[in-house]
PDB file of C-alpha atoms in Angstrom:
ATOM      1  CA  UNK A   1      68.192 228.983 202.072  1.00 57.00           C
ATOM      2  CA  UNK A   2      68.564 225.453 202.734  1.00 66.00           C
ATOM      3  CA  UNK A   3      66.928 223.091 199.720  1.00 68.00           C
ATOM      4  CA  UNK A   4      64.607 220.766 202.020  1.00 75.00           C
ATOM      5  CA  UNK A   5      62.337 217.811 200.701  1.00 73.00           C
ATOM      6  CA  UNK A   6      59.161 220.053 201.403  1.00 72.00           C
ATOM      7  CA  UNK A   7      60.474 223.168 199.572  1.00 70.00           C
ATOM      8  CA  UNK A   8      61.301 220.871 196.508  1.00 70.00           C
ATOM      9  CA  UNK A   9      57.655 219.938 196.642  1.00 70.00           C
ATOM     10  CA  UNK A  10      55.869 223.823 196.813  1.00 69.00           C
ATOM     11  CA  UNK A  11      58.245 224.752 194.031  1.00 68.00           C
ATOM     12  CA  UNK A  12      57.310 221.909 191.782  1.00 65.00           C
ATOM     13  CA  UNK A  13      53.586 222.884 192.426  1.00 64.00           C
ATOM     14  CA  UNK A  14      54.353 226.395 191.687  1.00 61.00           C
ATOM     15  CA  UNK A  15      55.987 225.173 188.564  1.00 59.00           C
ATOM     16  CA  UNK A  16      52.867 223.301 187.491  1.00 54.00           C
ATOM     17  CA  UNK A  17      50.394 225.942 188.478  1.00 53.00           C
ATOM     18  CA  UNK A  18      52.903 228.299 186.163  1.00 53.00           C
ATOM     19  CA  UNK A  19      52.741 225.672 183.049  1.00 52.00           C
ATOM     20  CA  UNK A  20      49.887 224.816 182.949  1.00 48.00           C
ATOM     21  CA  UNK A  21      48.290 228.155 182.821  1.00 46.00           C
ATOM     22  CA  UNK A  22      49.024 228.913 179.364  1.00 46.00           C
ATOM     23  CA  UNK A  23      48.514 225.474 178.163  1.00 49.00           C
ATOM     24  CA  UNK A  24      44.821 225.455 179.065  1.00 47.00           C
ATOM     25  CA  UNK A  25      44.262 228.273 176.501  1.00 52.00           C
ATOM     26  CA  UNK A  26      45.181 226.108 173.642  1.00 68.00           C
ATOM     27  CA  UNK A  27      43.617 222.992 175.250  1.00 83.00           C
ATOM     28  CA  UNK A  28      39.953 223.880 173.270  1.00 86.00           C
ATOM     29  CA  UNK A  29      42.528 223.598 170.670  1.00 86.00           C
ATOM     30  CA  UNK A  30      44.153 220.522 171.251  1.00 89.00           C
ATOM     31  CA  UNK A  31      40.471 219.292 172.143  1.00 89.00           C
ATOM     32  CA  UNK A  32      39.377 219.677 168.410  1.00 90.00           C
ATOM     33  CA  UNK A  33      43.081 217.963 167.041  1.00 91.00           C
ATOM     34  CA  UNK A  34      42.494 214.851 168.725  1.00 91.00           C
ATOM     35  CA  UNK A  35      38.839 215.413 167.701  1.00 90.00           C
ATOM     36  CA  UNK A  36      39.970 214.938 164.479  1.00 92.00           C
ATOM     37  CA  UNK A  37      42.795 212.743 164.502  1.00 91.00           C
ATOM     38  CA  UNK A  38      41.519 210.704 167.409  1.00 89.00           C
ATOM     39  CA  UNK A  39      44.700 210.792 168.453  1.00 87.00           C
ATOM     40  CA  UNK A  40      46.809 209.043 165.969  1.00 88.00           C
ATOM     41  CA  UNK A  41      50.195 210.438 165.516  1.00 88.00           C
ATOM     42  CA  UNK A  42      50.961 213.085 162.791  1.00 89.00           C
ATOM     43  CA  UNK A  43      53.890 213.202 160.068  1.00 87.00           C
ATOM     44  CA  UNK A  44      55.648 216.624 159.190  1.00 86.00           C
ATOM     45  CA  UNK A  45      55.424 217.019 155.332  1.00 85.00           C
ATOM     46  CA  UNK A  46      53.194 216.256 153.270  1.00 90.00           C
ATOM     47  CA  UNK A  47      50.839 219.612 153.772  1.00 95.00           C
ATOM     48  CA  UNK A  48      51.842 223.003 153.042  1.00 95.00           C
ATOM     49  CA  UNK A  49      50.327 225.690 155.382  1.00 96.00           C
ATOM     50  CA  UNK A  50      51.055 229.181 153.095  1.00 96.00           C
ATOM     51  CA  UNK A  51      49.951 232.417 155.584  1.00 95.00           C
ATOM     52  CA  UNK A  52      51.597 235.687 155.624  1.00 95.00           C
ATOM     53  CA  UNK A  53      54.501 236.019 158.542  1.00 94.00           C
ATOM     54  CA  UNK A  54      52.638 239.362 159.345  1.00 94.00           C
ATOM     55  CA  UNK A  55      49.332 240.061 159.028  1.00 92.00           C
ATOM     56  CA  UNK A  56      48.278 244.246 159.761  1.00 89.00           C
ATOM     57  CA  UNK A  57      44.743 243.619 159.850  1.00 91.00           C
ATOM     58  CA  UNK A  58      43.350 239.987 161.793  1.00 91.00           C
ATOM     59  CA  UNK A  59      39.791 240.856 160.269  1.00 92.00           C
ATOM     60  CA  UNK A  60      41.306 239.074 156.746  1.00 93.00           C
ATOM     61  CA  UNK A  61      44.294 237.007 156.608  1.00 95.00           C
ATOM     62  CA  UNK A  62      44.618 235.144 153.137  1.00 96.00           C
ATOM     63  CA  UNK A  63      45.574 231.450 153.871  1.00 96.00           C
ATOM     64  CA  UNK A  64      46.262 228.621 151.540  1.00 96.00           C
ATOM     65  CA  UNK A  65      46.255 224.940 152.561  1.00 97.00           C
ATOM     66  CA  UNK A  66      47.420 222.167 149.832  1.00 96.00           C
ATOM     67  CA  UNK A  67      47.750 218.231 150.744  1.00 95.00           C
ATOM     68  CA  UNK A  68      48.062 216.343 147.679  1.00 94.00           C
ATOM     69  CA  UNK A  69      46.118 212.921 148.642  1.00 92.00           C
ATOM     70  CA  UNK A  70      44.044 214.378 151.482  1.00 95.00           C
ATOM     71  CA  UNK A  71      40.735 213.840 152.039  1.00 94.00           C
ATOM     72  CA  UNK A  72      40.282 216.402 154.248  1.00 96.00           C
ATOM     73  CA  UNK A  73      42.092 219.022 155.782  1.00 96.00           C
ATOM     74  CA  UNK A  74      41.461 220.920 158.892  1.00 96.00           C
ATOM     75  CA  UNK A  75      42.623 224.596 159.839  1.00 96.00           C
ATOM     76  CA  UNK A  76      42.942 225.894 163.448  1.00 95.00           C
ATOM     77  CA  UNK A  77      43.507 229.366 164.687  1.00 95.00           C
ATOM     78  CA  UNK A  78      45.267 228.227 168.357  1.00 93.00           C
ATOM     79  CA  UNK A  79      44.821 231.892 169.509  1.00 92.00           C
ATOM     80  CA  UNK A  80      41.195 232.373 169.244  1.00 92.00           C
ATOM     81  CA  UNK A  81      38.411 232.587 171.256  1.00 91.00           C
ATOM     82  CA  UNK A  82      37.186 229.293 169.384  1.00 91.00           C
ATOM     83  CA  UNK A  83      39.666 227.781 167.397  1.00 93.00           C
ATOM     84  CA  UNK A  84      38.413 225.948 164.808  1.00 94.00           C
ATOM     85  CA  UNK A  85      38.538 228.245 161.445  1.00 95.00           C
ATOM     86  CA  UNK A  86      37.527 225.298 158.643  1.00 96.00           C
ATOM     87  CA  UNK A  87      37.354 222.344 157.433  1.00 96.00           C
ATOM     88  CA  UNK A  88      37.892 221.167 153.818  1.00 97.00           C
ATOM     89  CA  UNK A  89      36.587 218.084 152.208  1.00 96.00           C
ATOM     90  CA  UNK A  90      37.441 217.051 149.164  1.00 96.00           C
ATOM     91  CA  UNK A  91      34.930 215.124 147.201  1.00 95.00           C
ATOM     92  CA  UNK A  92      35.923 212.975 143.549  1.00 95.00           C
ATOM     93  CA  UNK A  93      35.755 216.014 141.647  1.00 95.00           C
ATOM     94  CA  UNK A  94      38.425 218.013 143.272  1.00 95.00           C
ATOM     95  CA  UNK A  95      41.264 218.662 140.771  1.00 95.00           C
ATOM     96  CA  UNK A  96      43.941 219.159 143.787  1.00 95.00           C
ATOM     97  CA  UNK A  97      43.464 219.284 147.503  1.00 95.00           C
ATOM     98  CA  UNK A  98      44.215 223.151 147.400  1.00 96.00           C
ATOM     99  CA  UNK A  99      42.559 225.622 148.463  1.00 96.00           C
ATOM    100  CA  UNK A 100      42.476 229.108 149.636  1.00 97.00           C
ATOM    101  CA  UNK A 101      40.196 231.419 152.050  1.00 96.00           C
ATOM    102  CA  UNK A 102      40.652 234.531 154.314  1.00 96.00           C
ATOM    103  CA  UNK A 103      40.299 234.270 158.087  1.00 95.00           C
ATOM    104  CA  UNK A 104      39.898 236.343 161.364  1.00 94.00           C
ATOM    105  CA  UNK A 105      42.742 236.094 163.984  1.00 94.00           C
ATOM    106  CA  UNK A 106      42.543 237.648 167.006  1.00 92.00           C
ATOM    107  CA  UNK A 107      46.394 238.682 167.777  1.00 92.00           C
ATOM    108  CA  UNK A 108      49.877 237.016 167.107  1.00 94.00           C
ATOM    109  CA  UNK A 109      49.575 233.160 166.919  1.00 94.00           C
ATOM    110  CA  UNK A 110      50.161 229.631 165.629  1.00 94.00           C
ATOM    111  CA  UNK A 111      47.923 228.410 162.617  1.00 95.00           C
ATOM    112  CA  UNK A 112      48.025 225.299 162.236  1.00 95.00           C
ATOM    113  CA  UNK A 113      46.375 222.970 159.368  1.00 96.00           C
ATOM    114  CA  UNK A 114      46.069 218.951 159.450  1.00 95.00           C
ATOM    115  CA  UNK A 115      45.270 217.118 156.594  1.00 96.00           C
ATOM    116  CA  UNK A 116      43.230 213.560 156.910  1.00 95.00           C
ATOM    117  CA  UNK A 117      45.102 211.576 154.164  1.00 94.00           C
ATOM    118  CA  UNK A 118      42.905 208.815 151.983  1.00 92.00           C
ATOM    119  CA  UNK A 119      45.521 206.002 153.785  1.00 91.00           C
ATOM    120  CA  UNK A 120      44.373 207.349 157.114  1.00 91.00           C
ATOM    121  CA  UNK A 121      47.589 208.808 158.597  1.00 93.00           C
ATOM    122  CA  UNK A 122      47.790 212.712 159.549  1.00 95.00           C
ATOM    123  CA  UNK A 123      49.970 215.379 158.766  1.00 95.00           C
ATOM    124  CA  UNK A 124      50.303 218.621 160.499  1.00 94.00           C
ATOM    125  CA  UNK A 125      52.012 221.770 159.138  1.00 95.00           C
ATOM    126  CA  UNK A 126      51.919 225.168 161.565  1.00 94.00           C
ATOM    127  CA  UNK A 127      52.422 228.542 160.868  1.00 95.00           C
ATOM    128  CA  UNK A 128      53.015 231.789 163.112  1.00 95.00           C
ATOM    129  CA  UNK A 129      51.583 234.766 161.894  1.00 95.00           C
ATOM    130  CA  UNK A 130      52.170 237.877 163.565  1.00 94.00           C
ATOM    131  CA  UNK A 131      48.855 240.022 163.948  1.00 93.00           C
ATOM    132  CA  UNK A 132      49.019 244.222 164.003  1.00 88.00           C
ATOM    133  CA  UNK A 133      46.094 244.631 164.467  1.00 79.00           C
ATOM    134  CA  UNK A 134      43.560 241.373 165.994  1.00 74.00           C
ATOM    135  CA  UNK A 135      40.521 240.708 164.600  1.00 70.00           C
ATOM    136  CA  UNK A 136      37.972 239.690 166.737  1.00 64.00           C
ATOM    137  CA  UNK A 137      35.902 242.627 168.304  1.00 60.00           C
ATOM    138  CA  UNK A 138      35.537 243.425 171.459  1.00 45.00           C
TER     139      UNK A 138
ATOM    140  CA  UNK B   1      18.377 236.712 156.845  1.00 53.00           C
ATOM    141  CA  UNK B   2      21.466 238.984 156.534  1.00 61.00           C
ATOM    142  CA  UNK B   3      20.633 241.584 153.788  1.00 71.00           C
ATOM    143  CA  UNK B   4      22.314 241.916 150.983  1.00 78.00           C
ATOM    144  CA  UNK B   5      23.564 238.325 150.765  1.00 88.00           C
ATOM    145  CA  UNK B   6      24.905 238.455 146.972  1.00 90.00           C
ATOM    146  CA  UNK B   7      26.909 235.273 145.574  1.00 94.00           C
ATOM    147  CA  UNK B   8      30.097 235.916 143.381  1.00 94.00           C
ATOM    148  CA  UNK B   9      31.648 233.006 141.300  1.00 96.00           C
ATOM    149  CA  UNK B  10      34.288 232.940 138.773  1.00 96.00           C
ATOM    150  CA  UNK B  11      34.304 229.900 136.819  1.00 95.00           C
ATOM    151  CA  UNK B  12      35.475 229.181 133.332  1.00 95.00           C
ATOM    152  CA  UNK B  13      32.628 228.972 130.860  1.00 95.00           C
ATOM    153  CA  UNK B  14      34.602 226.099 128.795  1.00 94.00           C
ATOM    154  CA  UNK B  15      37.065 223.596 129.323  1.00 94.00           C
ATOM    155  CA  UNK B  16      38.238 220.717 128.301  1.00 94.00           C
ATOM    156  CA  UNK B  17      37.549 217.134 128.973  1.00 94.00           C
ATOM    157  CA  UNK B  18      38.930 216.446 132.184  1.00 92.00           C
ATOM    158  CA  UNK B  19      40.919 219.659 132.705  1.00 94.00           C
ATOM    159  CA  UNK B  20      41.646 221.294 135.664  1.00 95.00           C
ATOM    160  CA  UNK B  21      39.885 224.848 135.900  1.00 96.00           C
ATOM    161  CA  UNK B  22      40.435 227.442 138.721  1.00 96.00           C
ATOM    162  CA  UNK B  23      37.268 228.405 140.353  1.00 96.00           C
ATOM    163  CA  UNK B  24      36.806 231.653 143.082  1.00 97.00           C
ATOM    164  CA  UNK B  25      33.912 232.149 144.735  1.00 97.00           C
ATOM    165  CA  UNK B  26      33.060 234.992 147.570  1.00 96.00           C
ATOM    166  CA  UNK B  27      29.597 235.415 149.230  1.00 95.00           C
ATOM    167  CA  UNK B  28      28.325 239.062 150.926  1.00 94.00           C
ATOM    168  CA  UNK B  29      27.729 238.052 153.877  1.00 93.00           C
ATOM    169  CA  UNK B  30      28.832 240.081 157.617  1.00 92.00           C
ATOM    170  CA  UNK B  31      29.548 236.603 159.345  1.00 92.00           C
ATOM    171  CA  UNK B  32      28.697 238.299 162.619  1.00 91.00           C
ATOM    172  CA  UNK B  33      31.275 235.999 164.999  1.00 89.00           C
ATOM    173  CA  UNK B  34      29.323 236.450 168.153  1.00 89.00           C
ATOM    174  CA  UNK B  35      32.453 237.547 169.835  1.00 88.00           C
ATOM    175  CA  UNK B  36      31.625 241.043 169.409  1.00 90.00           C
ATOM    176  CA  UNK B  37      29.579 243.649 171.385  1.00 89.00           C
ATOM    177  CA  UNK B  38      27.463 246.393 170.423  1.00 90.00           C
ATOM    178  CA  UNK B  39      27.425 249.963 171.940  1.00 91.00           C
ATOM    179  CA  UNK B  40      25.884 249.079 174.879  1.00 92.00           C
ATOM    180  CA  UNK B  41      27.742 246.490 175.803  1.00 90.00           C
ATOM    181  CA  UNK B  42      25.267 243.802 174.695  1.00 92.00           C
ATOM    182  CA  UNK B  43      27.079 240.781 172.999  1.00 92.00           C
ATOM    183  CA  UNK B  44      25.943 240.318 168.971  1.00 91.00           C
ATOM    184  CA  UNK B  45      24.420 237.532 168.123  1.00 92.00           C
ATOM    185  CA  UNK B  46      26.592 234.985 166.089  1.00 91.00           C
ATOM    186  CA  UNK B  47      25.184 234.723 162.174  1.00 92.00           C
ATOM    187  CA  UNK B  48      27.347 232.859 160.270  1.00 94.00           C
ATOM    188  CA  UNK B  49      27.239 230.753 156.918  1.00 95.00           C
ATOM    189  CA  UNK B  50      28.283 227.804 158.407  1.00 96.00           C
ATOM    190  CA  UNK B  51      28.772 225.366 155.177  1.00 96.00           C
ATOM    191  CA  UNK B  52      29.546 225.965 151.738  1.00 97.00           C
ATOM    192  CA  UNK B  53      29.361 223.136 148.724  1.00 97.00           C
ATOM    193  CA  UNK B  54      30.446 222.489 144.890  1.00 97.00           C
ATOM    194  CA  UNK B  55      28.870 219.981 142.926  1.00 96.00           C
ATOM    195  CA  UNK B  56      29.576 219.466 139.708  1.00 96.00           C
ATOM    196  CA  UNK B  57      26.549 217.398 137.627  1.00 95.00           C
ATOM    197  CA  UNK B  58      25.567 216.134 141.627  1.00 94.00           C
ATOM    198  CA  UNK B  59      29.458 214.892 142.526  1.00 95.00           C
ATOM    199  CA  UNK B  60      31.177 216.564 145.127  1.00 95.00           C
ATOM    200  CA  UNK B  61      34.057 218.581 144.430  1.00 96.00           C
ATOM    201  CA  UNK B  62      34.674 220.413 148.234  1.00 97.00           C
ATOM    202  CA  UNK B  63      32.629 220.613 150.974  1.00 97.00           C
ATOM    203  CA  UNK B  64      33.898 223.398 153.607  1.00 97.00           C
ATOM    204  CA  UNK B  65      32.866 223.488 157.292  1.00 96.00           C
ATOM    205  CA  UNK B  66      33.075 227.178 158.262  1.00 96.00           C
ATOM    206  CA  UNK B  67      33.477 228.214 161.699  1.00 94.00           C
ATOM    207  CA  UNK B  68      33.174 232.252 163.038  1.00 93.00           C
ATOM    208  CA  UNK B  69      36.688 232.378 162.606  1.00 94.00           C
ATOM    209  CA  UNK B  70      36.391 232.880 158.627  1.00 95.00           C
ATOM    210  CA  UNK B  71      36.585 236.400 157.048  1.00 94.00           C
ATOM    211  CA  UNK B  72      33.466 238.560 156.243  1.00 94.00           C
ATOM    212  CA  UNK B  73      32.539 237.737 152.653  1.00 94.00           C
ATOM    213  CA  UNK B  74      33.658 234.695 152.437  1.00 95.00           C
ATOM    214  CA  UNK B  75      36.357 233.633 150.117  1.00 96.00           C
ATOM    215  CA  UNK B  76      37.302 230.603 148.595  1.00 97.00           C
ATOM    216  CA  UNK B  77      39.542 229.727 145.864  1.00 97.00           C
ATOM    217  CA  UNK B  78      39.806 225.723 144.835  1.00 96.00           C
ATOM    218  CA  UNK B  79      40.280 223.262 141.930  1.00 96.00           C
ATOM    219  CA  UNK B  80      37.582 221.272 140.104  1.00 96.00           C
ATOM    220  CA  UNK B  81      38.017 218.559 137.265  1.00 95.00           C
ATOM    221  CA  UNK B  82      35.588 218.943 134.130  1.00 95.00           C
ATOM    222  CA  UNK B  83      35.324 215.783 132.695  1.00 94.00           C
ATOM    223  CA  UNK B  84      32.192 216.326 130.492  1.00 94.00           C
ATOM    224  CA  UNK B  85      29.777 219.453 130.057  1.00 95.00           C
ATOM    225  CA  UNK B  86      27.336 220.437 132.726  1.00 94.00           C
ATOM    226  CA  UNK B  87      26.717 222.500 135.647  1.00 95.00           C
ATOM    227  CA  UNK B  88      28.735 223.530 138.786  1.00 96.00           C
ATOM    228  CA  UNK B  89      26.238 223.969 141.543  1.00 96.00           C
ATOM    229  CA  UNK B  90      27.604 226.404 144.899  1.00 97.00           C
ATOM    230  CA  UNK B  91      25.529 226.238 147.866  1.00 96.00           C
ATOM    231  CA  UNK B  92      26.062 228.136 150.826  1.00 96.00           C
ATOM    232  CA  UNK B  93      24.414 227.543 154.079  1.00 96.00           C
ATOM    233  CA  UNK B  94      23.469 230.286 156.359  1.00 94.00           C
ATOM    234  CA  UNK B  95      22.881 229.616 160.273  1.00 93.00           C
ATOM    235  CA  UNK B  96      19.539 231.122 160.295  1.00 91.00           C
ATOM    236  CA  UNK B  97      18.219 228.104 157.542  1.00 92.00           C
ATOM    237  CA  UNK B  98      18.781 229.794 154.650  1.00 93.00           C
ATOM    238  CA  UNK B  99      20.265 228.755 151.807  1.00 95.00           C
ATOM    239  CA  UNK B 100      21.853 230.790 149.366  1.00 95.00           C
ATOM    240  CA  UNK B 101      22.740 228.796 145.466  1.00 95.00           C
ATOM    241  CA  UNK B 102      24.161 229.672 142.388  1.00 95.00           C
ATOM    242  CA  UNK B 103      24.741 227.705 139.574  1.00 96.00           C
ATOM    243  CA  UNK B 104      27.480 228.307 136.475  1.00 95.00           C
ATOM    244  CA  UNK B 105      27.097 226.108 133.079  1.00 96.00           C
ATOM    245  CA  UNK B 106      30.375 224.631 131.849  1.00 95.00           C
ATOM    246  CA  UNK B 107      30.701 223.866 128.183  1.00 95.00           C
ATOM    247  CA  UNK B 108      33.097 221.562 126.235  1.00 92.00           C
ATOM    248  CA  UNK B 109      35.972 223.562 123.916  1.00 82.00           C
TER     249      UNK B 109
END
């Protein structure tokens, strides 16, 4: 098969077509990030993002987010239906910005947390947790 | 109203000034997700507490947005400062209006 100009072109729309298929299911995702960020860039470090590697049951997955300095964090399951999970605000009284919860996922995906720090930067800390069995109905 | 709805919290009953205590806190509650179907096919409403709060003497200590994605009986484990005696109020918001409180008294060692 010769390689002409116009067979270039239908393979590069295939290639898009292909691409961007599985990026629009995390783009409700990505939605709420820049939601919350407004689309500032964000640091590695400075979060810790503590799930279990594998999780047998998605109905309850223990997480643990901790930012020291954050004001507020936010926690995103990427593989949802609706990704948002929680967010954490931490008022004056808050001895650390720690804290742990349980949380549905609904098969093997990325959690990721973002923490709002009190200078106004972002950090971002992601986590893949591989789910037995998911835990979302159906 | 969900039935049953029973708050849980385990806070320290003294501390001292301006320690650091632990607290855990879960809720009974079936946060129906609205992702799931019944028998028939039908899809199940979503019920949800969709905020939960700690005060302590009126000052905030976390204030969590909760989405359908968070476990049945909600769990939450978190840090609070005590810097003088009082009361740590937990308020949990349920979708359908109500609101579900429980308050724990924290005394100086």
């Amino acid at each position: 098969m010769t390689l002409t100009r116009r067979s270039v072109m239908v393979m590069g729309a295939g290639a898009v077509v292909a691409f961007g298929l599985p990026m629009r299911a995390s783009a409700a995702g990505e939605d709420k990030i820049a939601e919350f960020t407004g689309g500032a860039d964000m640091a590695e470090g400075g979060i810790t993002l503590s799930a279990p590697e594998i999780a047998e049951n998605g109905n309850t997955v223990p997480i643990e987010v901790s930012a020291p300095g954050a004001e507020a964090i936010l926690v995103l399951a990427m593989g949802n239906p609706t990704p948002g999970v929680a967010e954490f605000r931490f008022g004056p009284l808050a001895a650390s910005q720690t804290a742990s919860t349980r949380i549905r996922l609904a098969g093997t995906q990325d959690v990721v947390a973002i923490a709002k720090m009190k200078d106004g930067s972002f950090a971002r800390a992601s986590s893949n947790v591989k789910v037995t069995i998911g835990g979302c109905g159906g | 109203m969900a039935d049953n709805v029973r708050p849980r919290v385990k806070a320290p009953r003294k501390a001292e000034p301006g320690e650091a205590v632990t607290i855990k806190t879960l809720i009974s509650h079936p946060m129906e997700s609205g992702q799931r179907k019944d028998s028939d096919g039908n899809p199940i409403p979503r019920s949800i507490i969709h905020r939960f709060t700690c005060e302590f003497n009126g000052e905030m200590v976390v204030d969590v947005a909760m989405e359908p994605a968070i476990s049945t009986n909600p769990y939450f484990e978190f840090e609070a400062v005590i810097p003088e005696a009082g009361d740590l109020k937990f308020t949990w918001y349920d979708d359908d209006g109500d609101v579900y409180e429980e308050t724990k008294t924290v005394a100086m060692a």
